């Protein structure tokens, strides 16, 4: 699972380079995003829990960082993935989710 996350994390790094990212936690965000998505699509409970456990600290680290303006779209994907891993995730259009993403877009946090 870690290799899966690392490989997918490189997609965020490549996208960040194209977008003009400046010091953003692209690898951690990409790995966390990929593992959160994997967890969402796994049927086996133990494997799902492992993917979530690996993804959480990566997404938490990416969520604490200040994102440069060019890479905020990738940061938003990391925030969405982190919100999806919540014990009781809010629906996609919930005001709290939309507000969190808007705050990230405006401030990079």
PDB file of C-alpha atoms in Angstrom:
ATOM      1  CA  UNK A   1       0.000   0.000   0.000  1.00  0.00           C
ATOM      2  CA  UNK A   2       2.835   2.369   0.766  1.00  0.00           C
ATOM      3  CA  UNK A   3       4.342   1.772  -2.689  1.00  0.00           C
ATOM      4  CA  UNK A   4       0.916   2.394  -4.227  1.00  0.00           C
ATOM      5  CA  UNK A   5       0.666   5.710  -2.374  1.00  0.00           C
ATOM      6  CA  UNK A   6       4.221   6.717  -3.254  1.00  0.00           C
ATOM      7  CA  UNK A   7       3.625   6.027  -6.941  1.00  0.00           C
ATOM      8  CA  UNK A   8       0.420   8.029  -7.013  1.00  0.00           C
ATOM      9  CA  UNK A   9       2.056  10.764  -4.961  1.00  0.00           C
ATOM     10  CA  UNK A  10       4.392  11.352  -7.877  1.00  0.00           C
ATOM     11  CA  UNK A  11       1.381  12.384  -9.943  1.00  0.00           C
ATOM     12  CA  UNK A  12       0.827  15.284  -7.554  1.00  0.00           C
ATOM     13  CA  UNK A  13       4.527  16.181  -7.757  1.00  0.00           C
ATOM     14  CA  UNK A  14       4.386  16.198 -11.572  1.00  0.00           C
ATOM     15  CA  UNK A  15       1.160  18.217 -11.591  1.00  0.00           C
ATOM     16  CA  UNK A  16       2.648  20.657  -9.090  1.00  0.00           C
ATOM     17  CA  UNK A  17       5.664  21.207 -11.315  1.00  0.00           C
ATOM     18  CA  UNK A  18       3.391  21.969 -14.265  1.00  0.00           C
ATOM     19  CA  UNK A  19       1.301  24.343 -12.151  1.00  0.00           C
ATOM     20  CA  UNK A  20       4.312  26.196 -10.763  1.00  0.00           C
ATOM     21  CA  UNK A  21       4.128  24.918  -7.188  1.00  0.00           C
ATOM     22  CA  UNK A  22       6.508  26.500  -4.696  1.00  0.00           C
ATOM     23  CA  UNK A  23       7.366  24.337  -1.687  1.00  0.00           C
ATOM     24  CA  UNK A  24       4.002  22.621  -1.330  1.00  0.00           C
ATOM     25  CA  UNK A  25       3.704  19.179   0.328  1.00  0.00           C
ATOM     26  CA  UNK A  26       2.802  17.545  -2.973  1.00  0.00           C
ATOM     27  CA  UNK A  27       4.147  14.066  -2.307  1.00  0.00           C
ATOM     28  CA  UNK A  28       2.423  13.715   1.073  1.00  0.00           C
ATOM     29  CA  UNK A  29      -0.810  15.130  -0.323  1.00  0.00           C
ATOM     30  CA  UNK A  30      -0.747  12.837  -3.332  1.00  0.00           C
ATOM     31  CA  UNK A  31       0.036   9.759  -1.286  1.00  0.00           C
ATOM     32  CA  UNK A  32      -2.677  10.545   1.233  1.00  0.00           C
ATOM     33  CA  UNK A  33      -5.207  11.298  -1.500  1.00  0.00           C
ATOM     34  CA  UNK A  34      -4.453   8.021  -3.304  1.00  0.00           C
ATOM     35  CA  UNK A  35      -4.665   5.940  -0.132  1.00  0.00           C
ATOM     36  CA  UNK A  36      -7.898   7.608   0.988  1.00  0.00           C
ATOM     37  CA  UNK A  37      -9.392   6.841  -2.418  1.00  0.00           C
ATOM     38  CA  UNK A  38      -8.127   3.265  -2.207  1.00  0.00           C
ATOM     39  CA  UNK A  39      -9.650   2.873   1.272  1.00  0.00           C
ATOM     40  CA  UNK A  40     -12.972   4.105  -0.047  1.00  0.00           C
ATOM     41  CA  UNK A  41     -12.947   1.418  -2.748  1.00  0.00           C
ATOM     42  CA  UNK A  42     -11.702  -1.573  -0.732  1.00  0.00           C
ATOM     43  CA  UNK A  43     -14.147  -4.196   0.469  1.00  0.00           C
ATOM     44  CA  UNK A  44     -11.966  -5.887   3.112  1.00  0.00           C
ATOM     45  CA  UNK A  45     -12.278  -4.041   6.413  1.00  0.00           C
ATOM     46  CA  UNK A  46      -8.728  -4.696   7.592  1.00  0.00           C
ATOM     47  CA  UNK A  47      -7.192  -3.496   4.332  1.00  0.00           C
ATOM     48  CA  UNK A  48      -9.463  -0.453   4.307  1.00  0.00           C
ATOM     49  CA  UNK A  49      -8.373   0.399   7.863  1.00  0.00           C
ATOM     50  CA  UNK A  50      -4.696   0.019   6.924  1.00  0.00           C
ATOM     51  CA  UNK A  51      -5.053   2.366   3.947  1.00  0.00           C
ATOM     52  CA  UNK A  52      -6.876   4.909   6.119  1.00  0.00           C
ATOM     53  CA  UNK A  53      -4.228   4.655   8.868  1.00  0.00           C
ATOM     54  CA  UNK A  54      -1.432   5.332   6.381  1.00  0.00           C
ATOM     55  CA  UNK A  55      -3.343   8.160   4.668  1.00  0.00           C
ATOM     56  CA  UNK A  56      -4.352  10.142   7.765  1.00  0.00           C
ATOM     57  CA  UNK A  57      -0.922  11.438   8.892  1.00  0.00           C
ATOM     58  CA  UNK A  58       0.031  12.278   5.300  1.00  0.00           C
ATOM     59  CA  UNK A  59      -3.160  14.268   4.778  1.00  0.00           C
ATOM     60  CA  UNK A  60      -2.872  15.908   8.195  1.00  0.00           C
ATOM     61  CA  UNK A  61       0.643  17.095   7.328  1.00  0.00           C
ATOM     62  CA  UNK A  62      -0.537  18.401   3.956  1.00  0.00           C
ATOM     63  CA  UNK A  63      -3.478  20.121   5.649  1.00  0.00           C
ATOM     64  CA  UNK A  64      -1.246  21.978   8.111  1.00  0.00           C
ATOM     65  CA  UNK A  65       0.914  23.451   5.357  1.00  0.00           C
ATOM     66  CA  UNK A  66       0.437  26.781   3.632  1.00  0.00           C
ATOM     67  CA  UNK A  67      -0.156  26.077  -0.065  1.00  0.00           C
ATOM     68  CA  UNK A  68       1.099  28.361  -2.805  1.00  0.00           C
ATOM     69  CA  UNK A  69      -1.579  29.878  -5.010  1.00  0.00           C
ATOM     70  CA  UNK A  70      -0.684  27.783  -8.111  1.00  0.00           C
ATOM     71  CA  UNK A  71      -1.017  24.479  -6.241  1.00  0.00           C
ATOM     72  CA  UNK A  72      -4.165  25.153  -4.223  1.00  0.00           C
ATOM     73  CA  UNK A  73      -6.280  22.929  -6.473  1.00  0.00           C
ATOM     74  CA  UNK A  74      -4.082  19.995  -5.442  1.00  0.00           C
ATOM     75  CA  UNK A  75      -4.293  21.113  -1.817  1.00  0.00           C
ATOM     76  CA  UNK A  76      -8.078  21.112  -2.123  1.00  0.00           C
ATOM     77  CA  UNK A  77      -7.970  17.476  -3.264  1.00  0.00           C
ATOM     78  CA  UNK A  78      -5.947  16.641  -0.157  1.00  0.00           C
ATOM     79  CA  UNK A  79      -8.446  18.487   2.062  1.00  0.00           C
ATOM     80  CA  UNK A  80     -11.348  16.638   0.422  1.00  0.00           C
ATOM     81  CA  UNK A  81      -9.640  13.314   1.007  1.00  0.00           C
ATOM     82  CA  UNK A  82      -8.998  14.219   4.656  1.00  0.00           C
ATOM     83  CA  UNK A  83     -12.633  15.197   5.098  1.00  0.00           C
ATOM     84  CA  UNK A  84     -13.681  11.891   3.515  1.00  0.00           C
ATOM     85  CA  UNK A  85     -11.668   9.999   6.142  1.00  0.00           C
ATOM     86  CA  UNK A  86     -13.566  11.591   9.035  1.00  0.00           C
ATOM     87  CA  UNK A  87     -15.378   9.185  11.339  1.00  0.00           C
ATOM     88  CA  UNK A  88     -18.653  10.732  10.213  1.00  0.00           C
ATOM     89  CA  UNK A  89     -17.950  12.395   6.853  1.00  0.00           C
ATOM     90  CA  UNK A  90     -20.262  15.146   5.732  1.00  0.00           C
ATOM     91  CA  UNK A  91     -21.946  14.845   2.313  1.00  0.00           C
ATOM     92  CA  UNK A  92     -20.195  16.355  -0.713  1.00  0.00           C
ATOM     93  CA  UNK A  93     -22.235  19.583  -0.806  1.00  0.00           C
ATOM     94  CA  UNK A  94     -22.442  20.164   2.944  1.00  0.00           C
ATOM     95  CA  UNK A  95     -21.785  23.791   3.948  1.00  0.00           C
ATOM     96  CA  UNK A  96     -18.922  22.782   6.263  1.00  0.00           C
ATOM     97  CA  UNK A  97     -17.117  20.986   3.419  1.00  0.00           C
ATOM     98  CA  UNK A  98     -17.707  23.795   0.934  1.00  0.00           C
ATOM     99  CA  UNK A  99     -16.604  26.381   3.485  1.00  0.00           C
ATOM    100  CA  UNK A 100     -13.419  24.448   4.258  1.00  0.00           C
ATOM    101  CA  UNK A 101     -12.502  24.256   0.585  1.00  0.00           C
ATOM    102  CA  UNK A 102     -13.324  27.932   0.048  1.00  0.00           C
ATOM    103  CA  UNK A 103     -11.121  28.892   2.995  1.00  0.00           C
ATOM    104  CA  UNK A 104      -8.281  26.857   1.499  1.00  0.00           C
ATOM    105  CA  UNK A 105      -8.760  28.522  -1.895  1.00  0.00           C
ATOM    106  CA  UNK A 106      -8.644  32.001  -0.367  1.00  0.00           C
ATOM    107  CA  UNK A 107      -5.841  31.518   2.162  1.00  0.00           C
ATOM    108  CA  UNK A 108      -3.856  28.444   1.155  1.00  0.00           C
ATOM    109  CA  UNK A 109      -4.496  26.963   4.592  1.00  0.00           C
TER     110      UNK A 109
END
